[in-house]
mmCIF file of C-alpha atoms in Angstrom:
data_model
loop_
_atom_site.group_PDB
_atom_site.id
_atom_site.type_symbol
_atom_site.label_atom_id
_atom_site.label_comp_id
_atom_site.label_asym_id
_atom_site.label_seq_id
_atom_site.Cartn_x
_atom_site.Cartn_y
_atom_site.Cartn_z
ATOM 1 C CA MET H 19 -145.093 40.373 -7.907
ATOM 2 C CA LEU H 20 -146.227 43.891 -6.915
ATOM 3 C CA THR H 21 -143.240 44.192 -4.590
ATOM 4 C CA LEU H 22 -140.860 43.239 -7.393
ATOM 5 C CA ASP H 23 -142.492 45.726 -9.775
ATOM 6 C CA TYR H 24 -142.250 48.474 -7.145
ATOM 7 C CA TYR H 25 -138.603 47.649 -6.500
ATOM 8 C CA GLY H 26 -137.903 47.752 -10.231
ATOM 9 C CA GLU H 27 -139.523 51.163 -10.565
ATOM 10 C CA GLN H 28 -137.515 52.491 -7.634
ATOM 11 C CA LEU H 29 -134.314 51.295 -9.271
ATOM 12 C CA ALA H 30 -135.365 52.903 -12.549
ATOM 13 C CA GLN H 31 -135.998 56.246 -10.824
ATOM 14 C CA LYS H 32 -132.654 56.048 -9.033
ATOM 15 C CA GLU H 33 -130.924 55.278 -12.300
ATOM 16 C CA ALA H 34 -132.700 58.187 -14.018
ATOM 17 C CA PHE H 35 -131.451 60.545 -11.281
ATOM 18 C CA GLU H 36 -127.925 59.190 -11.564
ATOM 19 C CA SER H 37 -128.122 59.523 -15.333
ATOM 20 C CA ARG H 38 -128.809 63.252 -15.026
ATOM 21 C CA LEU H 39 -125.762 63.614 -12.812
ATOM 22 C CA SER H 40 -123.702 61.602 -15.304
ATOM 23 C CA ASP H 41 -124.973 63.810 -18.125
ATOM 24 C CA LEU H 42 -123.674 66.864 -16.296
ATOM 25 C CA LYS H 43 -120.276 65.180 -16.023
ATOM 26 C CA GLY H 44 -120.134 64.720 -19.799
ATOM 27 C CA LEU H 45 -119.906 60.915 -19.744
ATOM 28 C CA ARG H 46 -116.874 61.008 -17.482
ATOM 29 C CA SER H 47 -118.413 58.292 -15.317
ATOM 30 C CA GLY H 48 -121.146 55.673 -15.361
ATOM 31 C CA ARG H 49 -121.783 51.969 -15.825
ATOM 32 C CA ILE H 50 -123.094 49.986 -18.772
ATOM 33 C CA ASP H 51 -124.409 46.445 -18.558
ATOM 34 C CA LEU H 52 -124.523 44.772 -21.966
ATOM 35 C CA VAL H 53 -125.664 41.202 -22.655
ATOM 36 C CA ILE H 54 -124.871 39.568 -25.987
ATOM 37 C CA GLY H 55 -125.311 36.247 -27.711
ATOM 38 C CA GLU H 56 -122.127 34.256 -28.145
ATOM 39 C CA GLY H 57 -122.303 34.531 -31.925
ATOM 40 C CA PHE H 58 -121.501 38.236 -31.729
ATOM 41 C CA ILE H 59 -118.116 37.708 -30.093
ATOM 42 C CA SER H 60 -115.578 38.785 -32.702
ATOM 43 C CA GLN H 61 -112.510 40.921 -33.185
ATOM 44 C CA ALA H 62 -114.697 43.499 -34.913
ATOM 45 C CA LEU H 63 -116.977 43.903 -31.898
ATOM 46 C CA SER H 64 -114.035 43.796 -29.484
ATOM 47 C CA GLY H 65 -112.458 46.632 -31.449
ATOM 48 C CA VAL H 66 -115.638 48.702 -31.246
ATOM 49 C CA LEU H 67 -115.910 48.195 -27.479
ATOM 50 C CA SER H 68 -112.195 48.875 -26.978
ATOM 51 C CA ARG H 69 -112.386 52.192 -28.839
ATOM 52 C CA PHE H 70 -115.493 53.133 -26.876
ATOM 53 C CA MET H 71 -113.639 52.552 -23.604
ATOM 54 C CA GLU H 72 -110.641 54.565 -24.821
ATOM 55 C CA ASN H 73 -112.958 57.485 -25.576
ATOM 56 C CA HIS H 74 -114.747 57.146 -22.231
ATOM 57 C CA PRO H 75 -112.148 55.893 -19.715
ATOM 58 C CA GLY H 76 -114.305 56.665 -16.657
ATOM 59 C CA ILE H 77 -117.097 54.302 -17.702
ATOM 60 C CA LEU H 78 -117.337 50.728 -16.448
ATOM 61 C CA LEU H 79 -118.550 48.409 -19.210
ATOM 62 C CA GLN H 80 -119.772 44.997 -18.042
ATOM 63 C CA VAL H 81 -120.455 42.489 -20.825
ATOM 64 C CA LYS H 82 -122.246 39.204 -20.179
ATOM 65 C CA MET H 83 -122.273 36.480 -22.815
ATOM 66 C CA VAL H 84 -125.168 34.022 -23.058
ATOM 67 C CA ALA H 85 -125.970 31.252 -25.511
ATOM 68 C CA SER H 86 -129.421 32.169 -26.821
ATOM 69 C CA SER H 87 -131.576 35.094 -27.937
ATOM 70 C CA ASN H 88 -134.189 34.008 -25.398
ATOM 71 C CA GLU H 89 -131.658 34.448 -22.618
ATOM 72 C CA VAL H 90 -130.588 37.863 -23.919
ATOM 73 C CA THR H 91 -134.213 38.987 -23.825
ATOM 74 C CA ARG H 92 -134.768 37.601 -20.331
ATOM 75 C CA VAL H 93 -131.718 39.367 -18.900
ATOM 76 C CA VAL H 94 -132.803 42.700 -20.422
ATOM 77 C CA VAL H 95 -136.444 42.403 -19.357
ATOM 78 C CA GLU H 96 -135.380 41.608 -15.782
ATOM 79 C CA ASP H 97 -133.235 44.780 -15.738
ATOM 80 C CA ASP H 98 -129.981 42.860 -15.358
ATOM 81 C CA ALA H 99 -128.670 44.651 -18.459
ATOM 82 C CA HIS H 100 -129.284 48.044 -20.042
ATOM 83 C CA LEU H 101 -128.930 46.668 -23.565
ATOM 84 C CA GLY H 102 -129.039 43.295 -25.274
ATOM 85 C CA LEU H 103 -127.629 42.290 -28.644
ATOM 86 C CA ALA H 104 -129.437 39.274 -30.065
ATOM 87 C CA PHE H 105 -130.109 37.499 -33.322
ATOM 88 C CA ASN H 106 -133.791 37.542 -34.262
ATOM 89 C CA ALA H 107 -134.845 38.431 -30.724
ATOM 90 C CA VAL H 108 -138.072 36.763 -29.666
ATOM 91 C CA SER H 109 -141.274 38.753 -29.410
ATOM 92 C CA GLU H 110 -141.590 39.923 -25.809
ATOM 93 C CA PRO H 111 -144.086 42.627 -24.731
ATOM 94 C CA LYS H 112 -141.636 44.064 -22.187
ATOM 95 C CA ALA H 113 -138.741 44.325 -24.659
ATOM 96 C CA ARG H 114 -138.188 47.248 -27.011
ATOM 97 C CA ALA H 115 -136.171 46.915 -30.212
ATOM 98 C CA ARG H 116 -133.969 50.022 -30.299
ATOM 99 C CA VAL H 117 -132.192 48.923 -33.482
ATOM 100 C CA SER H 118 -133.105 46.222 -35.996
ATOM 101 C CA ILE H 119 -130.706 45.398 -38.841
ATOM 102 C CA PRO H 120 -131.557 42.784 -41.514
ATOM 103 C CA GLN H 121 -129.193 39.838 -41.145
ATOM 104 C CA PRO H 122 -130.198 36.767 -43.194
ATOM 105 C CA LEU H 123 -128.866 33.356 -42.341
ATOM 106 C CA ARG H 124 -126.177 32.157 -44.753
ATOM 107 C CA ALA H 125 -124.588 28.818 -45.483
ATOM 108 C CA ILE H 126 -121.072 29.075 -44.021
ATOM 109 C CA MET H 127 -118.207 26.848 -45.184
ATOM 110 C CA ARG H 128 -114.563 26.771 -46.261
ATOM 111 C CA PRO H 129 -113.703 28.126 -49.736
ATOM 112 C CA GLU H 130 -112.733 24.577 -50.780
ATOM 113 C CA HIS H 131 -116.200 23.184 -50.041
ATOM 114 C CA PRO H 132 -118.086 21.856 -53.126
ATOM 115 C CA LEU H 133 -120.921 24.359 -52.509
ATOM 116 C CA ALA H 134 -118.708 27.395 -51.933
ATOM 117 C CA LYS H 135 -118.788 28.649 -55.549
ATOM 118 C CA ARG H 136 -122.565 28.601 -55.836
ATOM 119 C CA ALA H 137 -124.340 31.968 -56.081
ATOM 120 C CA GLN H 138 -127.280 30.662 -54.043
ATOM 121 C CA LEU H 139 -128.287 27.436 -52.341
ATOM 122 C CA ASN H 140 -131.517 25.613 -51.595
ATOM 123 C CA LEU H 141 -132.105 23.614 -48.436
ATOM 124 C CA SER H 142 -132.056 20.448 -50.560
ATOM 125 C CA ASP H 143 -128.464 21.310 -51.517
ATOM 126 C CA LEU H 144 -127.464 21.318 -47.854
ATOM 127 C CA ALA H 145 -129.293 18.072 -47.118
ATOM 128 C CA SER H 146 -126.814 16.087 -49.216
ATOM 129 C CA HIS H 147 -123.731 17.376 -47.353
ATOM 130 C CA ARG H 148 -122.282 17.040 -43.859
ATOM 131 C CA VAL H 149 -123.895 19.707 -41.701
ATOM 132 C CA CYS H 150 -122.984 21.020 -38.252
ATOM 133 C CA LEU H 151 -125.596 23.217 -36.607
ATOM 134 C CA PRO H 152 -126.421 25.173 -33.456
ATOM 135 C CA GLU H 153 -128.259 22.999 -30.945
ATOM 136 C CA ALA H 154 -132.025 22.617 -31.215
ATOM 137 C CA SER H 155 -132.899 25.086 -28.437
ATOM 138 C CA LEU H 156 -131.333 28.064 -30.248
ATOM 139 C CA SER H 157 -133.255 30.416 -32.533
ATOM 140 C CA THR H 158 -131.235 29.461 -35.621
ATOM 141 C CA ARG H 159 -132.427 25.859 -35.384
ATOM 142 C CA GLN H 160 -135.996 26.903 -34.692
ATOM 143 C CA LEU H 161 -135.997 29.033 -37.829
ATOM 144 C CA LEU H 162 -134.388 26.239 -39.810
ATOM 145 C CA LYS H 163 -137.118 23.845 -38.680
ATOM 146 C CA LEU H 164 -139.774 26.213 -40.038
ATOM 147 C CA ALA H 165 -137.845 26.517 -43.293
ATOM 148 C CA GLU H 166 -137.520 22.734 -43.568
ATOM 149 C CA GLU H 167 -141.256 22.298 -43.057
ATOM 150 C CA SER H 168 -142.013 24.932 -45.702
ATOM 151 C CA GLU H 169 -139.904 23.064 -48.272
ATOM 152 C CA ARG H 170 -140.527 19.528 -46.973
ATOM 153 C CA VAL H 171 -136.804 18.992 -46.616
ATOM 154 C CA ALA H 172 -135.003 17.423 -43.664
ATOM 155 C CA ILE H 173 -131.546 18.673 -42.685
ATOM 156 C CA VAL H 174 -129.958 16.031 -40.442
ATOM 157 C CA PRO H 175 -126.842 17.370 -38.689
ATOM 158 C CA CYS H 176 -123.958 15.130 -37.742
ATOM 159 C CA PHE H 177 -122.751 17.606 -35.103
ATOM 160 C CA THR H 178 -124.513 20.209 -32.945
ATOM 161 C CA SER H 179 -123.344 22.667 -30.307
ATOM 162 C CA ASN H 180 -124.507 25.742 -28.413
ATOM 163 C CA SER H 181 -121.091 27.303 -29.089
ATOM 164 C CA VAL H 182 -120.641 29.323 -32.279
ATOM 165 C CA SER H 183 -116.880 29.293 -31.717
ATOM 166 C CA LEU H 184 -116.878 25.498 -31.738
ATOM 167 C CA LEU H 185 -118.993 25.405 -34.893
ATOM 168 C CA LYS H 186 -116.477 27.659 -36.632
ATOM 169 C CA ASP H 187 -113.651 25.386 -35.502
ATOM 170 C CA MET H 188 -115.503 22.425 -37.002
ATOM 171 C CA LEU H 189 -115.788 24.242 -40.327
ATOM 172 C CA ARG H 190 -112.044 24.819 -40.350
ATOM 173 C CA SER H 191 -111.179 21.214 -39.548
ATOM 174 C CA ALA H 192 -113.515 19.300 -41.852
ATOM 175 C CA GLU H 193 -115.775 19.573 -44.862
ATOM 176 C CA PHE H 194 -118.821 20.826 -42.964
ATOM 177 C CA VAL H 195 -121.386 23.484 -43.741
ATOM 178 C CA THR H 196 -123.434 25.391 -41.158
ATOM 179 C CA LEU H 197 -126.040 28.145 -41.024
ATOM 180 C CA LEU H 198 -125.201 31.406 -39.268
ATOM 181 C CA PRO H 199 -125.702 35.145 -39.688
ATOM 182 C CA VAL H 200 -122.675 36.689 -41.411
ATOM 183 C CA LEU H 201 -122.114 38.954 -38.405
ATOM 184 C CA ALA H 202 -120.985 35.859 -36.492
ATOM 185 C CA VAL H 203 -118.228 35.173 -39.053
ATOM 186 C CA VAL H 204 -117.559 38.646 -40.454
ATOM 187 C CA ASN H 205 -113.798 38.494 -39.868
ATOM 188 C CA GLU H 206 -113.426 35.001 -41.310
ATOM 189 C CA VAL H 207 -115.444 35.935 -44.411
ATOM 190 C CA ALA H 208 -113.528 39.186 -44.891
ATOM 191 C CA SER H 209 -110.199 37.334 -44.711
ATOM 192 C CA GLY H 210 -111.344 34.601 -47.095
ATOM 193 C CA GLU H 211 -110.998 31.871 -44.474
ATOM 194 C CA LEU H 212 -114.720 31.106 -44.773
ATOM 195 C CA VAL H 213 -117.385 31.936 -47.337
ATOM 196 C CA ALA H 214 -121.043 32.787 -46.837
ATOM 197 C CA VAL H 215 -123.510 31.685 -49.514
ATOM 198 C CA PRO H 216 -127.121 32.964 -49.605
ATOM 199 C CA VAL H 217 -129.902 30.441 -48.988
ATOM 200 C CA SER H 218 -133.073 30.935 -51.008
ATOM 201 C CA ASN H 219 -135.660 30.177 -48.315
ATOM 202 C CA PRO H 220 -137.563 33.388 -47.354
ATOM 203 C CA ILE H 221 -137.730 32.383 -43.680
ATOM 204 C CA LEU H 222 -133.941 32.330 -43.494
ATOM 205 C CA GLN H 223 -133.688 35.553 -45.499
ATOM 206 C CA GLY H 224 -136.075 37.505 -43.257
ATOM 207 C CA THR H 225 -134.044 37.427 -40.032
ATOM 208 C CA SER H 226 -132.407 40.343 -38.226
ATOM 209 C CA VAL H 227 -130.023 41.445 -35.502
ATOM 210 C CA ASN H 228 -131.652 43.421 -32.704
ATOM 211 C CA LEU H 229 -130.430 45.805 -30.021
ATOM 212 C CA ILE H 230 -133.037 45.724 -27.279
ATOM 213 C CA SER H 231 -133.804 47.373 -23.957
ATOM 214 C CA ARG H 232 -136.644 46.964 -21.490
ATOM 215 C CA LEU H 233 -139.774 48.805 -22.568
ATOM 216 C CA GLY H 234 -140.184 51.956 -20.473
ATOM 217 C CA ARG H 235 -136.633 51.991 -19.138
ATOM 218 C CA GLN H 236 -134.953 55.359 -19.468
ATOM 219 C CA LEU H 237 -131.394 54.645 -20.480
ATOM 220 C CA PRO H 238 -128.660 56.706 -18.811
ATOM 221 C CA PRO H 239 -126.300 58.698 -21.057
ATOM 222 C CA ALA H 240 -123.545 56.053 -21.106
ATOM 223 C CA PRO H 241 -125.732 53.172 -22.401
ATOM 224 C CA THR H 242 -127.411 55.605 -24.794
ATOM 225 C CA ARG H 243 -124.028 56.537 -26.242
ATOM 226 C CA LEU H 244 -123.025 52.869 -26.575
ATOM 227 C CA LEU H 245 -126.343 52.195 -28.289
ATOM 228 C CA SER H 246 -125.478 54.687 -31.034
ATOM 229 C CA VAL H 247 -121.965 53.230 -31.393
ATOM 230 C CA LEU H 248 -123.276 49.669 -31.721
ATOM 231 C CA GLU H 249 -125.937 50.789 -34.209
ATOM 232 C CA ALA H 250 -123.226 52.317 -36.390
ATOM 233 C CA HIS H 251 -121.192 49.102 -36.122
ATOM 234 C CA LEU H 252 -124.160 46.948 -37.158
ATOM 235 C CA ASN H 253 -124.955 49.226 -40.098
ATOM 236 C CA ARG H 254 -121.332 49.099 -41.263
ATOM 237 C CA SER H 255 -121.377 45.305 -41.054
ATOM 238 C CA ALA H 256 -124.601 45.176 -43.072
ATOM 239 C CA ARG H 257 -123.116 47.419 -45.770
ATOM 240 C CA LEU H 258 -119.962 45.300 -45.930
ATOM 241 C CA GLU H 259 -122.067 42.161 -46.332
ATOM 242 C CA GLU H 260 -124.139 43.780 -49.090
ATOM 243 C CA HIS H 261 -120.970 44.892 -50.887
ATOM 244 C CA HIS H 262 -119.522 41.385 -50.564
ATOM 245 C CA PHE H 263 -122.480 39.717 -52.257
ATOM 246 C CA VAL H 264 -122.894 42.386 -54.925
ATOM 247 C CA ALA H 265 -119.208 42.051 -55.781
ATOM 248 C CA ALA H 266 -119.493 38.259 -55.877
ATOM 249 C CA GLU H 267 -122.357 38.239 -58.396
#
């Protein structure tokens, strides 16, 4: 364990030295390792990353997609990524939340769904409809379990998956409802293909999206710049969501 810690510190010092050289070059070179949960894959995020690369053509951006927030945290803490983007990242002493944006879980469905016109839903409303959900190991389901216990309601899914993309496909093909942060379906909600209805439970309302790095790691200039770009993107998404629900009321 001591050997691994020493090796990690040596890598951190080497990276800090290289970051100073990169700073002198004005972000003309460098490498960024970013790990994200699958739910964040969207055209909106792809556009942000594409514009970042156009502005900094000498930088190599390596993006790794994983299924869960736990895995995002692990990859960051083990220094396999500079930054991690996760939903409701787990508490980990070696992880530092650089950015935290409120992102409540919403009930997601097609506009034609019987619940789509409701201003707000209770968990008991969902219990009487066909539900597809992330698999039990993911943070969304763990939060939902706590919410169910708090209201003494049981949500029994008829379909589960660790793929957010597959869940969205299921919503399009049948009269299902699921629970996701709006950031995972921002394009579909903006286009009117899907709707996102607030759920009253405070556990589901108190969640967030987090940009994390390892505690004590000095980020080089390139990851630091991407951090600010992603923070702006998350804040824009949060404002769009707020505007959407204010307008809908």
